[in-house]
Every structure is written in structure tokens, then in C-alpha cells.
C-alpha atoms as a printed R data frame, in Angstrom:
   type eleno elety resid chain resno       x       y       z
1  ATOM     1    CA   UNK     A     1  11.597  28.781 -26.249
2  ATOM     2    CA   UNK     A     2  13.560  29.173 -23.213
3  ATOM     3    CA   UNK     A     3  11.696  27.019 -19.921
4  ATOM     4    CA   UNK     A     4  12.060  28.852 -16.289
5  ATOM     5    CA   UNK     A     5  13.137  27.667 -13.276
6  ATOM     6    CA   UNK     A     6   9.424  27.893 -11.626
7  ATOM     7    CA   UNK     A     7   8.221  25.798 -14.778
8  ATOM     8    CA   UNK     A     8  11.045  23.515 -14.263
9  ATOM     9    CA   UNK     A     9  10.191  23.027 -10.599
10 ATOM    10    CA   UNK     A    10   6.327  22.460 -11.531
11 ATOM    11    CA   UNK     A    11   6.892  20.264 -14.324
12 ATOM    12    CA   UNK     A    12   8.822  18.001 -12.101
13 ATOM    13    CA   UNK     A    13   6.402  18.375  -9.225
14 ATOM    14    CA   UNK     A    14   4.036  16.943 -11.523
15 ATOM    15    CA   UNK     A    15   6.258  14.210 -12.315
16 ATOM    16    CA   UNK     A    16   6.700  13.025  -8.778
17 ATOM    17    CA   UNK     A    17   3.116  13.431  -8.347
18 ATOM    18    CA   UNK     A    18   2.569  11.443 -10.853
19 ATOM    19    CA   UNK     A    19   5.132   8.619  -9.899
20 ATOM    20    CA   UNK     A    20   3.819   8.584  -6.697
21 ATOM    21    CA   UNK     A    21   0.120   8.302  -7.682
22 ATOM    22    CA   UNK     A    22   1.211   5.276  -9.901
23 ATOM    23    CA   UNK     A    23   3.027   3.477  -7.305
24 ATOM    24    CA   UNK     A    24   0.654   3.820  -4.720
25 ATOM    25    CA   UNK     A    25  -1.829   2.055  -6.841
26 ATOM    26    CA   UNK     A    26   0.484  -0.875  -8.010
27 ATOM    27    CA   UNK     A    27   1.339  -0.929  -3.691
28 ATOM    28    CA   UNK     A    28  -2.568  -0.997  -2.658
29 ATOM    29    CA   UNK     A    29  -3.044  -3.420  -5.466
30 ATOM    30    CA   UNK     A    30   0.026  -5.811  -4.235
31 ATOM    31    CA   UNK     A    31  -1.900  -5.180  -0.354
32 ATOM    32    CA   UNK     A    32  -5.633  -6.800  -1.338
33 ATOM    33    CA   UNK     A    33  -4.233  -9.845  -2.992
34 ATOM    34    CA   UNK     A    34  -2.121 -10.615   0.234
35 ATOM    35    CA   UNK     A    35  -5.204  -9.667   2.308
36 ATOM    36    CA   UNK     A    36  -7.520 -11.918   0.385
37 ATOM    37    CA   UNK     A    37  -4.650 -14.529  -0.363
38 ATOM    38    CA   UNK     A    38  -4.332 -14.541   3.556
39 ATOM    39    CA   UNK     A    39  -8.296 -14.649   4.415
40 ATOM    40    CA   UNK     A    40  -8.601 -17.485   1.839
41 ATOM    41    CA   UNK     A    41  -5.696 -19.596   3.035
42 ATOM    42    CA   UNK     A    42  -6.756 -19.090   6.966
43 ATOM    43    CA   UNK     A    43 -10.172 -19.932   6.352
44 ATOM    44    CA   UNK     A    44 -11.604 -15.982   6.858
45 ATOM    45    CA   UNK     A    45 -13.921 -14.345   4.978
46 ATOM    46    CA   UNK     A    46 -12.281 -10.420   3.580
47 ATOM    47    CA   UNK     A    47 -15.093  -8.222   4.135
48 ATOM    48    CA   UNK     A    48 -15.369  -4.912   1.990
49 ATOM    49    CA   UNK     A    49 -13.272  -6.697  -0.519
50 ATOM    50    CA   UNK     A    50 -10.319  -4.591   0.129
51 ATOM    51    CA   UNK     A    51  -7.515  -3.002   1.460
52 ATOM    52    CA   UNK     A    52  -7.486   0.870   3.571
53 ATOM    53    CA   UNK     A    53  -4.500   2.767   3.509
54 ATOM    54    CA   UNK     A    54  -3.269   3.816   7.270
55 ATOM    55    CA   UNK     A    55   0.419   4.665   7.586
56 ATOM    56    CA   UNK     A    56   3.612   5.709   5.138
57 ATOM    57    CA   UNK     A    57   6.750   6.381   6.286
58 ATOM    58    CA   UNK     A    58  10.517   5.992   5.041
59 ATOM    59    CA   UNK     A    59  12.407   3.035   5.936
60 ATOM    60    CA   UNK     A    60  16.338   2.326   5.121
61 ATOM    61    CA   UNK     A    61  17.043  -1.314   5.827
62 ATOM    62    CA   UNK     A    62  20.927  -1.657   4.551
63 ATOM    63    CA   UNK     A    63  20.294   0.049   1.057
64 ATOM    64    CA   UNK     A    64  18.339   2.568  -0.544
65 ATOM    65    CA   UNK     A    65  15.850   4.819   1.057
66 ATOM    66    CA   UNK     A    66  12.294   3.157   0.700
67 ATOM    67    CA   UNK     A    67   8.509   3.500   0.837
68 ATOM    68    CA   UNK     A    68   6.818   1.482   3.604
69 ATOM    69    CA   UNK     A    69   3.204   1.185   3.144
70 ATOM    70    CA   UNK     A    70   0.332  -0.007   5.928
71 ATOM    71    CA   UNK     A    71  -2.505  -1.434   4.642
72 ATOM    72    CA   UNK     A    72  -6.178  -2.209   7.269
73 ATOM    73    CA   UNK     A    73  -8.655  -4.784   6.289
74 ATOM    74    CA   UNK     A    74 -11.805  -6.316   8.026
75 ATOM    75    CA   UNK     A    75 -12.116  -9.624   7.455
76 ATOM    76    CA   UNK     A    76 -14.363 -12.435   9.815
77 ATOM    77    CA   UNK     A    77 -13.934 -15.950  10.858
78 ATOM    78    CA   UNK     A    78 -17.535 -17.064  11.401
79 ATOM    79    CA   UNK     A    79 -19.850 -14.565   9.813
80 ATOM    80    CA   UNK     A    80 -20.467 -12.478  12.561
81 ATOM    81    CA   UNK     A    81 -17.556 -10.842  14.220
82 ATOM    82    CA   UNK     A    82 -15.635  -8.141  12.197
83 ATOM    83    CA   UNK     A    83 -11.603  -7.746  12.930
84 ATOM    84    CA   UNK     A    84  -9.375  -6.028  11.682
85 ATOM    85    CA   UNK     A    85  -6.496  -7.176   9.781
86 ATOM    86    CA   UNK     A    86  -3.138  -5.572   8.607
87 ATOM    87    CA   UNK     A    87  -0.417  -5.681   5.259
88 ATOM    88    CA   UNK     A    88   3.044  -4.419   5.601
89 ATOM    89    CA   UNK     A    89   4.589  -3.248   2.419
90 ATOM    90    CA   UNK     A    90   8.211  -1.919   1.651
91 ATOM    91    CA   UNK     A    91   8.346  -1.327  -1.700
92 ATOM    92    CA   UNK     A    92   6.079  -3.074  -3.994
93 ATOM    93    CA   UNK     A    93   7.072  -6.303  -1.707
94 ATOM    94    CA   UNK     A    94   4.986  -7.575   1.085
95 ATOM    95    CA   UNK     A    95   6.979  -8.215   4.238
96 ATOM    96    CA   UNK     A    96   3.785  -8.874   6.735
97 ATOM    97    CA   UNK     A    97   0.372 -10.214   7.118
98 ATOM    98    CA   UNK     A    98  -1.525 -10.110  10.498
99 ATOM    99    CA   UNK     A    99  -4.736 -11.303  11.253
């Protein structure tokens, strides 16, 4: 059975799909446990119980071309007022943490 180039093309669409999908979730995953690592160590309270996604772009910092990843959470000091918090991904590797 000979394979065509449009079924080639699809197949590895799919595969980047795929590799994407997976990633995303392992990156969102990596995300909450900073944000509730964070809340828990600072004395806040994370509210919703996790993270939003709200920004990817493409970053090269002095070697290969990577994904950076911006994570939103709500979290409160005193029960009453909800903020907003952020996680900064690059990779699968947190680089920031704001409250």
C-alpha cells in the first residue's frame, strides 16, 4: 500500500496535535501545584482550585526554540477579597510565581 503525501501531512498533523495536547496537560498540571504550592507557603487560600490558561508564545533564551506558557489563578488572603495570581512556564519548568 503506497501512503500519499496529503495522508502523510495529516497523519503528522495529528501527531503534533497530539504532542501538543499532551504537553499542555503535563504544563497546566506543573502550573496548579506552583499556584497552590505558592498560596500554601504565603499563607493564601487558591480559590477554584486551579490554574486558567492566558498566554503562549515562543521564547529562545540561548538554546532551542521553546514553549512559554501563562497560567491565571484567584486566590485570597483573608476570605473575602479575590486577586488574581499568575505562573510563568517555559517548558515543563516554572520560572515565575506572582501573587
Amino acid at each position: 500500500m503506497e501512503l500519499s503525501w496529503p495522508l502523510l501531512l495529516l497523519l503528522a498533523m495529528m501527531i503534533a496535535t497530539a504532542w501538543f495536547w499532551h504537553d499542555s496537560l503535563a504544563a497546566r498540571e506543573s502550573a496548579n501545584t506552583a499556584a497552590l504550592e505558592t498560596c500554601r507557603s504565603t499563607g493564601a487560600s487558591l480559590l477554584d482550585g486551579t490554574v486558567a490558561f492566558r498566554r503562549l508564545e515562543t521564547v529562545r533564551a540561548g538554546g532551542p526554540v521553546q514553549l512559554r506558557r501563562t497560567y491565571v489563578f484567584d486566590y485570597t488572603r483573608d476570605g473575602v477579597t479575590r486577586q488574581q495570581g499568575f505562573v510563568v512556564l517555559t517548558g515543563r519548568s516554572v520560572d515565575s510565581v506572582g501573587l
